[in-house]
CSV table of C-alpha atoms in Angstrom, one decimal:
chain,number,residue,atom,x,y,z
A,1,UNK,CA,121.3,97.4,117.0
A,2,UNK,CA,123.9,94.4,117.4
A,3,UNK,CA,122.1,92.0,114.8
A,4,UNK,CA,121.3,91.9,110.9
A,5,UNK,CA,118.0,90.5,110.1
A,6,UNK,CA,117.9,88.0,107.4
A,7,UNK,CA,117.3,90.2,104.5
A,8,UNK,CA,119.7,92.7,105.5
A,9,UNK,CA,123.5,92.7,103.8
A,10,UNK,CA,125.7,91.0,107.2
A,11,UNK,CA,129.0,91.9,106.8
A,12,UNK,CA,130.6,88.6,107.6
A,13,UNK,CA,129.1,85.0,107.1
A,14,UNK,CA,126.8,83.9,110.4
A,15,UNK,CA,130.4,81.7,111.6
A,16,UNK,CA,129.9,80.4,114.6
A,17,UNK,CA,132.5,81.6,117.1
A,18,UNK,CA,131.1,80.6,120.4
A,19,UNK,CA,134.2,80.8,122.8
A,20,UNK,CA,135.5,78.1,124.9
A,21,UNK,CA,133.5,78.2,128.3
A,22,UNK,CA,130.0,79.3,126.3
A,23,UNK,CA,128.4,76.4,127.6
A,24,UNK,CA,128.8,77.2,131.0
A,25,UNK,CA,127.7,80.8,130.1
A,26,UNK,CA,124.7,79.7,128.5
A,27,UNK,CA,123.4,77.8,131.8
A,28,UNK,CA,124.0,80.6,133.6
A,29,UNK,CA,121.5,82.8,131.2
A,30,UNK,CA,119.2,80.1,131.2
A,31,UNK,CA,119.5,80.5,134.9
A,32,UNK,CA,119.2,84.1,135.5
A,33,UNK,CA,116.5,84.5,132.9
A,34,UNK,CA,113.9,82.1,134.8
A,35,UNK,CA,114.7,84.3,138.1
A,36,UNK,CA,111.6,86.1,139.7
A,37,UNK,CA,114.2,89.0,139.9
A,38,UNK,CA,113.8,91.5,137.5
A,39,UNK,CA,117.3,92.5,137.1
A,40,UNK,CA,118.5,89.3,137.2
A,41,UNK,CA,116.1,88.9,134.3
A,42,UNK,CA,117.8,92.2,132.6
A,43,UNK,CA,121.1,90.8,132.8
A,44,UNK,CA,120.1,87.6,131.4
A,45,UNK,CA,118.6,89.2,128.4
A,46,UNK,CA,122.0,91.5,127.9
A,47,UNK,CA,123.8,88.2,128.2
A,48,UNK,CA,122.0,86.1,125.9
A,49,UNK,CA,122.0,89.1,123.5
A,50,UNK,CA,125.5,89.1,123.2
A,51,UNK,CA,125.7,85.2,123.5
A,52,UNK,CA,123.6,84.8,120.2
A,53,UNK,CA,125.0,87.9,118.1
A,54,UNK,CA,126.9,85.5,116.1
A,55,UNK,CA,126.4,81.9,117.2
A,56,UNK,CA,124.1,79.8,115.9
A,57,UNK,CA,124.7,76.9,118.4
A,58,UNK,CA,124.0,79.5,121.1
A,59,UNK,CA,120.9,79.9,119.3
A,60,UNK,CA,119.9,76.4,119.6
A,61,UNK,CA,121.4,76.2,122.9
A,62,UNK,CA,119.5,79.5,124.7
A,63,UNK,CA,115.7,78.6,122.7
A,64,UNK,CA,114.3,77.4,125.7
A,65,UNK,CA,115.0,81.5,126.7
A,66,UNK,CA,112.1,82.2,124.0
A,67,UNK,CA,109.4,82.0,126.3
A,68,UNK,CA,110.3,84.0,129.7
A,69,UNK,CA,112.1,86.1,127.4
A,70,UNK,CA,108.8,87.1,125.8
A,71,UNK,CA,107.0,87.0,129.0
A,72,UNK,CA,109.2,90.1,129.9
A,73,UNK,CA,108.0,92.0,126.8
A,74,UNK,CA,104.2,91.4,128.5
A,75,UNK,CA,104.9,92.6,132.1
A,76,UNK,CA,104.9,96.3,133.2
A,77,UNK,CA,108.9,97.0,133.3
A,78,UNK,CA,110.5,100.0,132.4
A,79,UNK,CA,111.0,100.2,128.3
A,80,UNK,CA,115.0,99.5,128.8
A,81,UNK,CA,113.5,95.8,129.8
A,82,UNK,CA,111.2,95.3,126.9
A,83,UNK,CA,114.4,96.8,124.9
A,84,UNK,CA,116.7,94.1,126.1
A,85,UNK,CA,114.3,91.5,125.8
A,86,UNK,CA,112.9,92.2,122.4
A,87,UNK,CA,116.7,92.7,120.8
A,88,UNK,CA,117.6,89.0,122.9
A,89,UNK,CA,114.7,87.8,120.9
A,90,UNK,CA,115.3,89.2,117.8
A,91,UNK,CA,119.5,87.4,117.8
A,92,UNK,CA,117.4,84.3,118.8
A,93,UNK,CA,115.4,84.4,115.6
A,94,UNK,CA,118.2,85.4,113.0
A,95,UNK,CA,118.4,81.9,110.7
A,96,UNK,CA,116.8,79.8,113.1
A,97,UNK,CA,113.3,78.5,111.8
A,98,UNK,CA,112.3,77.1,115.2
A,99,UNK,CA,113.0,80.1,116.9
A,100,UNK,CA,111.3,82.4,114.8
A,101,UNK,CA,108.1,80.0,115.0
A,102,UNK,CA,108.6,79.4,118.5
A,103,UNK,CA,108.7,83.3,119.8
A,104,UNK,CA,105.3,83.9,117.5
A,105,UNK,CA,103.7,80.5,118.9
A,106,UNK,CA,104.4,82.3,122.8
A,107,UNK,CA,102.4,85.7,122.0
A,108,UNK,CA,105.2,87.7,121.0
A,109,UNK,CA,103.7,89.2,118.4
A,110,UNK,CA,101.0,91.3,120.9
A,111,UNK,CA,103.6,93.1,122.3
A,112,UNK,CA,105.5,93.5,119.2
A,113,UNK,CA,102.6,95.6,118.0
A,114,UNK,CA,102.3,97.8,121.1
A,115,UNK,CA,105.5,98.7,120.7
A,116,UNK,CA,105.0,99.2,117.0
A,117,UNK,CA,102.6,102.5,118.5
A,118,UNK,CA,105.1,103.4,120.8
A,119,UNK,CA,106.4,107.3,120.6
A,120,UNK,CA,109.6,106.0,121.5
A,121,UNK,CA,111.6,105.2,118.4
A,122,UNK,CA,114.0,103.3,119.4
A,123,UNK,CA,111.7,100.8,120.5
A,124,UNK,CA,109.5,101.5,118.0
A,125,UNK,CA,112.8,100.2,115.7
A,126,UNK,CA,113.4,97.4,117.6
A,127,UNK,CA,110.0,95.9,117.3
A,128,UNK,CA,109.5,96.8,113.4
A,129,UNK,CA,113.3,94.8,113.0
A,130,UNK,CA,112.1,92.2,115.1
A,131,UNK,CA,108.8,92.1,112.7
A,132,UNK,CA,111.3,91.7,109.7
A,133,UNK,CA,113.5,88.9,111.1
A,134,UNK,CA,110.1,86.7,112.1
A,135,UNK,CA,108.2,87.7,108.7
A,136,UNK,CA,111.1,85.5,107.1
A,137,UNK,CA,109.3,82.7,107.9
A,138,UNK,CA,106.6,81.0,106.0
A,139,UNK,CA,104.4,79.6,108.6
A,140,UNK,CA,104.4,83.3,110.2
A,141,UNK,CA,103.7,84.9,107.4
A,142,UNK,CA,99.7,84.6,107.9
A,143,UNK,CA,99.9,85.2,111.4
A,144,UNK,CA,101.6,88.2,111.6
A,145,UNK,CA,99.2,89.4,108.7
A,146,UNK,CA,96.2,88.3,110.4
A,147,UNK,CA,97.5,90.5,113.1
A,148,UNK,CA,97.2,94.2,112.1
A,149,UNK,CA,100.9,94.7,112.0
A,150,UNK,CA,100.6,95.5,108.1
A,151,UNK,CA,98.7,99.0,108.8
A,152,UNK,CA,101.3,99.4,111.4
A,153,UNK,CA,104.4,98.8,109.3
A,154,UNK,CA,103.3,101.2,106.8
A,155,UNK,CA,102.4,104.3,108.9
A,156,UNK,CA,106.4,103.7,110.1
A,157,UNK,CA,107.1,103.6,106.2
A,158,UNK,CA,105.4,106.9,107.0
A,159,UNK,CA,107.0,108.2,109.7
A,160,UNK,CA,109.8,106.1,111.3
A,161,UNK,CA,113.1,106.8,111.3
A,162,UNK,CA,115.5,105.6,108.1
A,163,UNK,CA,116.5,102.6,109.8
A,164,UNK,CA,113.1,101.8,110.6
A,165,UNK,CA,111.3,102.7,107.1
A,166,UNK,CA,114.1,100.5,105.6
A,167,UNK,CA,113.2,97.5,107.9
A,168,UNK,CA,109.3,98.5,107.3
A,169,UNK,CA,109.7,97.8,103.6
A,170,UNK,CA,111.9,94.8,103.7
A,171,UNK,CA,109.5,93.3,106.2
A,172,UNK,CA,106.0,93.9,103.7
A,173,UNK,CA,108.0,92.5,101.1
A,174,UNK,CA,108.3,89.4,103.1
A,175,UNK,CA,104.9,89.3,104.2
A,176,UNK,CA,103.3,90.2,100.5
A,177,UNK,CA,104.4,86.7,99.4
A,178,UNK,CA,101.2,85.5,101.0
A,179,UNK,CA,98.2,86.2,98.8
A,180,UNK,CA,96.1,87.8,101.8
A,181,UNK,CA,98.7,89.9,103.2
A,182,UNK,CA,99.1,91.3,99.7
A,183,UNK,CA,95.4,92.3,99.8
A,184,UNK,CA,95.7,94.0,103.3
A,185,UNK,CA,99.2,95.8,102.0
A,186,UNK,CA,97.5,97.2,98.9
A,187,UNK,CA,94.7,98.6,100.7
A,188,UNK,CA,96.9,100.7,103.3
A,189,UNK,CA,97.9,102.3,99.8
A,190,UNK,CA,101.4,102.5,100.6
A,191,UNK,CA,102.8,103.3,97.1
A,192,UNK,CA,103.9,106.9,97.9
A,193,UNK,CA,105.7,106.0,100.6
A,194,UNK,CA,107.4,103.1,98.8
A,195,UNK,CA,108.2,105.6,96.5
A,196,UNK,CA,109.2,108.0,98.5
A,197,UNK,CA,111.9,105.7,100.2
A,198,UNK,CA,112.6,104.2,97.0
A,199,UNK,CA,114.0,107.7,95.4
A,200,UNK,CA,115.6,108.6,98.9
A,201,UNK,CA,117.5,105.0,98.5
A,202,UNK,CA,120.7,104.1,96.3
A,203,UNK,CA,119.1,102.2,93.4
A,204,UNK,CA,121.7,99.1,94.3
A,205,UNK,CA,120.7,99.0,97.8
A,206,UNK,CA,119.1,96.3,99.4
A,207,UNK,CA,116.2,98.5,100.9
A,208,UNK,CA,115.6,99.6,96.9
A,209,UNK,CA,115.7,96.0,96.1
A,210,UNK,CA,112.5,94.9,98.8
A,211,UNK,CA,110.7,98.3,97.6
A,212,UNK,CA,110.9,97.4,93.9
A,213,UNK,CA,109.9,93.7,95.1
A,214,UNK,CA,106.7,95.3,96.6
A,215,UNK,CA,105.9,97.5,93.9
A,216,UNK,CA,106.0,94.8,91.7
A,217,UNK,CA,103.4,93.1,93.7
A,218,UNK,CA,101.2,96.0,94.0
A,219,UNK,CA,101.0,97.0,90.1
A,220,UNK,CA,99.6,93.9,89.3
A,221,UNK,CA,96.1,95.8,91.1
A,222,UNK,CA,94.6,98.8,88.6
A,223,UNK,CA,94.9,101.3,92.2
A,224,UNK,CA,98.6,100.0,92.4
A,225,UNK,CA,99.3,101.3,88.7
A,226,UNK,CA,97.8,104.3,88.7
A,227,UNK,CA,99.3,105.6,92.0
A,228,UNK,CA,102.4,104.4,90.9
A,229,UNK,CA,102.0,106.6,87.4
A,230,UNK,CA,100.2,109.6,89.5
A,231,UNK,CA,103.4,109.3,91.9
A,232,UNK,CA,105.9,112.3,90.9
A,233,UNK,CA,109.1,110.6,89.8
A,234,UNK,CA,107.5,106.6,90.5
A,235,UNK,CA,108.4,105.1,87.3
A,236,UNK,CA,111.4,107.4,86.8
A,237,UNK,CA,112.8,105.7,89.8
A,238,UNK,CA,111.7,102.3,88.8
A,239,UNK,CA,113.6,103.0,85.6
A,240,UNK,CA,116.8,104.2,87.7
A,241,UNK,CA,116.3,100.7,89.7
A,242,UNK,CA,116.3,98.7,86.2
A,243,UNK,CA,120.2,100.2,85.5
A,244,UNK,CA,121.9,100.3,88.7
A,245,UNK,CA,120.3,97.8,90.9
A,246,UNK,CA,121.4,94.2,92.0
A,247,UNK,CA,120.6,92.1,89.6
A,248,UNK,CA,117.0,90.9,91.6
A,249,UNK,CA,116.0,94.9,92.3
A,250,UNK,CA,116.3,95.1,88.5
A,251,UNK,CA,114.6,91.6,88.1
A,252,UNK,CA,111.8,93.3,90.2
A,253,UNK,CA,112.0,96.5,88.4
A,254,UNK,CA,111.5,95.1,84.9
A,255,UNK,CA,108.9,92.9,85.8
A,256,UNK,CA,107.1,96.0,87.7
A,257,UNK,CA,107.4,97.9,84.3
A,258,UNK,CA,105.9,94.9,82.1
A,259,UNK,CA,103.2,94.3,84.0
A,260,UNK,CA,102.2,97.9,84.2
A,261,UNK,CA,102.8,97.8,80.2
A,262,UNK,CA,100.9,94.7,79.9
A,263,UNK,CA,97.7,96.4,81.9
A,264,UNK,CA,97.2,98.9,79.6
A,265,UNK,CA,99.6,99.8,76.4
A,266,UNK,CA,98.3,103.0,75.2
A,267,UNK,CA,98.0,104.4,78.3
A,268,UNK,CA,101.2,103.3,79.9
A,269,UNK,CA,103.7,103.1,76.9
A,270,UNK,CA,104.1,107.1,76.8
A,271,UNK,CA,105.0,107.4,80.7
A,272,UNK,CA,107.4,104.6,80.5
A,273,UNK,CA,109.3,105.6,77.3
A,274,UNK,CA,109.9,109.2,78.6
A,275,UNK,CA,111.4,108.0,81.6
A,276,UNK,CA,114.1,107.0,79.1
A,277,UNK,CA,113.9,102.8,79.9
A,278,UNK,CA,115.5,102.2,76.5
A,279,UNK,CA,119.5,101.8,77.6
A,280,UNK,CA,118.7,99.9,80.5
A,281,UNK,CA,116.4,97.2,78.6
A,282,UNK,CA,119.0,97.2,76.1
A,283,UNK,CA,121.5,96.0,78.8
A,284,UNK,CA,119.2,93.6,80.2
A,285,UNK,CA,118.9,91.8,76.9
A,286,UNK,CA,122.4,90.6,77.1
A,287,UNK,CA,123.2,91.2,80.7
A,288,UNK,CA,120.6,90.4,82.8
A,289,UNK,CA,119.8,87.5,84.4
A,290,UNK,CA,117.3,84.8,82.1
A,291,UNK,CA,114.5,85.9,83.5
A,292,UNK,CA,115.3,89.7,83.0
A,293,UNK,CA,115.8,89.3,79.5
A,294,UNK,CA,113.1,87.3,78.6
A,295,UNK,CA,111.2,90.3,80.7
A,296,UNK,CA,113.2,92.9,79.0
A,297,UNK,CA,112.3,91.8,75.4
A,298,UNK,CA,108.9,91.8,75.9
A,299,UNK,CA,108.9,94.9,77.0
A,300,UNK,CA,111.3,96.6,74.1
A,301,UNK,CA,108.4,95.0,72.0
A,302,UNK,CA,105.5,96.6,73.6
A,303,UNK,CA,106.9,99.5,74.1
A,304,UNK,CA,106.8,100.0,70.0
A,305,UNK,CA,104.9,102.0,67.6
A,306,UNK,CA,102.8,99.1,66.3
A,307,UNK,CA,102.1,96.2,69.0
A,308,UNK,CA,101.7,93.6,66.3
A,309,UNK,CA,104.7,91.4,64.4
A,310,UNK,CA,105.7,92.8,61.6
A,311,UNK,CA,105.6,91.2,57.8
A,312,UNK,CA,108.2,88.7,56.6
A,313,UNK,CA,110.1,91.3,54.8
A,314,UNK,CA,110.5,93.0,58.4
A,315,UNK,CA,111.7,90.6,60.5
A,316,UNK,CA,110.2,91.1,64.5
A,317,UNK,CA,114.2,91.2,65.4
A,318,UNK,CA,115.4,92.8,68.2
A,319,UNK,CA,117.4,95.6,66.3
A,320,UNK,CA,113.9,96.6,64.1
A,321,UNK,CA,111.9,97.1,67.2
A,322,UNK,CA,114.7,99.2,69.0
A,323,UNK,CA,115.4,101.1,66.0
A,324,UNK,CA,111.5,101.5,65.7
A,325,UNK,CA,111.4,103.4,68.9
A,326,UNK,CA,114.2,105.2,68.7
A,327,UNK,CA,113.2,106.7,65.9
A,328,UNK,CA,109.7,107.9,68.1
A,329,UNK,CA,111.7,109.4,71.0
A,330,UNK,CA,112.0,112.8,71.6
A,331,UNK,CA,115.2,114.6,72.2
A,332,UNK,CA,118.6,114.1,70.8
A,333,UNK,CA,121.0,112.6,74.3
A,334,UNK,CA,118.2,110.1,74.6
A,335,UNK,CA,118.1,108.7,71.8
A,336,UNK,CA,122.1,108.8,71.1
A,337,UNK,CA,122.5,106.7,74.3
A,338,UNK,CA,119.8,104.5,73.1
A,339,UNK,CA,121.6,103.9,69.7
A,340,UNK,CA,125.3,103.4,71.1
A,341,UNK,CA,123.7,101.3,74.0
A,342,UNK,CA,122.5,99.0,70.7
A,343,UNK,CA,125.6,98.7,69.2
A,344,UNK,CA,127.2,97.8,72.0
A,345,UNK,CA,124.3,94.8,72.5
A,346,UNK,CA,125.3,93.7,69.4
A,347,UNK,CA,128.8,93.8,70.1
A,348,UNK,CA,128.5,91.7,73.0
A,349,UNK,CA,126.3,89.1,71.9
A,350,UNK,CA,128.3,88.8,69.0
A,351,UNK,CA,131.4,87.8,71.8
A,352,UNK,CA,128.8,86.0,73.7
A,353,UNK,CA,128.4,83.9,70.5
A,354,UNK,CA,131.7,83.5,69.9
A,355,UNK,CA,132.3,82.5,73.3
A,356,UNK,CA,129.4,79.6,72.9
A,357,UNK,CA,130.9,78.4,69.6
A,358,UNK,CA,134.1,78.4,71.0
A,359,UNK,CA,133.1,76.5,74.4
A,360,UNK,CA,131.3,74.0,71.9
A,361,UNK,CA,133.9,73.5,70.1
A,362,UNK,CA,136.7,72.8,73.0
A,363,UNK,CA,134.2,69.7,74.4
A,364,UNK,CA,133.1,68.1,70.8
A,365,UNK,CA,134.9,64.5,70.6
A,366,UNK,CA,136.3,63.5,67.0
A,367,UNK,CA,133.2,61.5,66.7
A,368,UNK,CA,130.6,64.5,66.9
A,369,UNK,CA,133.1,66.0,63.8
């Protein structure tokens, strides 16, 4: 596939680097594509493929190519057609909010989901990337949820190929923003797949980024939590997310872990501790972005022997409650990482305090001394 959907990683900035002479090839597209000729209508979608691979003024330029373009997707053609049509479609939609709207708003979507059934992969691929690109925007979000492509998207996080399962996942994260698609994800009960993708994934990969993203969604229901728990490995690799993913995987990952904690203390704490969270919260307390280690905090705190604060003489600091668990965890390596992982944290927000006092210092005026 010749395109990057939004959430995927491009490797170069959309630039637009229409050639001298596109417009010219653009009306002759627009030409070909209105043609009763179906070849002439192949060629057209090849061309304005290529056309819109990288240009975002050929994007603007070919949109009146949404609708005969998705016509083609309707008729009875050979699957190469619907191929070439659906890819044109999806380099159409890449960062163009009209687009996107404009291909749904044509019955694009019916299609979409016949191919999502279809036993050949490839276009089976194409139609769950072209779901991801036009889940990215927020008035399709309900339709395309209101359309039973969530069932669909997770039988291919089932069985689709890599490509496709990665795709699948990024595209339900998109779509779980809205409150009712949530509701229809979390009753397809997709957490062992998630799972299963998640632990087949590198931790700092996008695709592990938009599975955490999800799970994070679907632990906030009781069902979600406990299949996540019952899961072999689920919270381990949650935990493996929360060290060595971007910093919004690990955003995701902590928040996934809180809210499980949150649910139900004495029946989560165990599971989460043995998973060996304790270096990686550690980090986050001092690394992680603001919202990670306010996250991060608050779970070092449940995560304790005692849940309540403790008396004046004890101070509720983050080296007592650290030190408190460290001295409940089982085996030796773990809980030597955990300790030099908390002298470190001190060691660098000590140099992040310096740092502060020092940056204070160089913008006071004589007046503030």
């Amino acid at each position: 596939m010749d395109t990057a959907a939004e959430n995927h990683s491009p490797s170069s900035s959309d630039v637009d680097v229409t050639p001298r002479g596109a417009t010219s090839s653009v009306l002759r597209a627009l030409r070909l594509i209105q043609s009763h000729d179906s070849d002439s209508k192949l060629q057209a979608a090849k061309e304005i493929r290529r056309l819109t691979k990288t240009s975002q003024r050929c994007r603007r330029l070919l949109s009146d190519a949404v609708i005969p373009l998705v016509s083609m997707l309707r008729v009875d053609s050979p699957e190469s057609h619907h191929e070439s049509a659906l890819l044109a479609l999806l380099n159409l939609a890449v960062k163009d909010e009209k687009n996107k709207m404009s291909i749904v708003e044509a019955g694009a979507l019916e299609p979409v989901i016949r191919f999502l059934r279809s036993d050949n992969l490839t276009i089976q691929g194409s139609a769950t990337a072209a779901l991801l690109t036009l889940s990215a925007s927020v008035n399709n979000k309900p339709i395309i949820g209101a359309s039973g492509a969530i069932p669909l998207l997770v039988d291919i996080l089932r069985h689709g190929t890599t490509q496709a399962k990665g795709d699948a996942v990024m595209a339900l994260s998109n779509l779980s923003t809205h409150t009712d698609n949530l509701t229809v994800i979390h009753e397809t009960c997709p957490i062992p797949s998630i799972v299963s993708l998640l632990k087949a994934s590198k931790k700092s990969s996008k695709t592990a980024e938009k599975c955490c993203s999800v799970i994070e969604s679907l632990v906030g229901f009781d069902e979600g939590r406990a299949a996540l728990a019952a899961e072999d490995g689920g919270i381990l690799a949650v935990v493996e997310v929360l060290e060595n993913g971007t910093p919004q995987a690990r955003e995701h990952a902590v928040g996934a872990l809180l809210t499980i904690c949150e649910s139900d203390r004495c029946k989560y704490r165990e599971p989460i501790l043995r998973e060996g969270v304790i270096p990686g919260l550690l980090e986050l307390t001092v690394q992680g972005t603001p919202k990670c280690q306010t996250k991060a905090k608050t779970l070092l705190r449940l995560l304790r022997e005692s849940p309540y604060p403790r008396s004046e003489l004890q101070p509720d600091t983050l080296e007592n409650i650290v030190c408190n668990i460290i001295s409940q965890m089982d085996g030796e390596d773990q809980s030597s990482k955990a300790k030099k992982m908390l002298a470190e944290m001190v060691q660098v927000s000590m140099e992040q305090s310096l740092r502060h006092l020092q940056q204070r210092a160089l913008v006071c005026t004589p007046t503030d001394l």
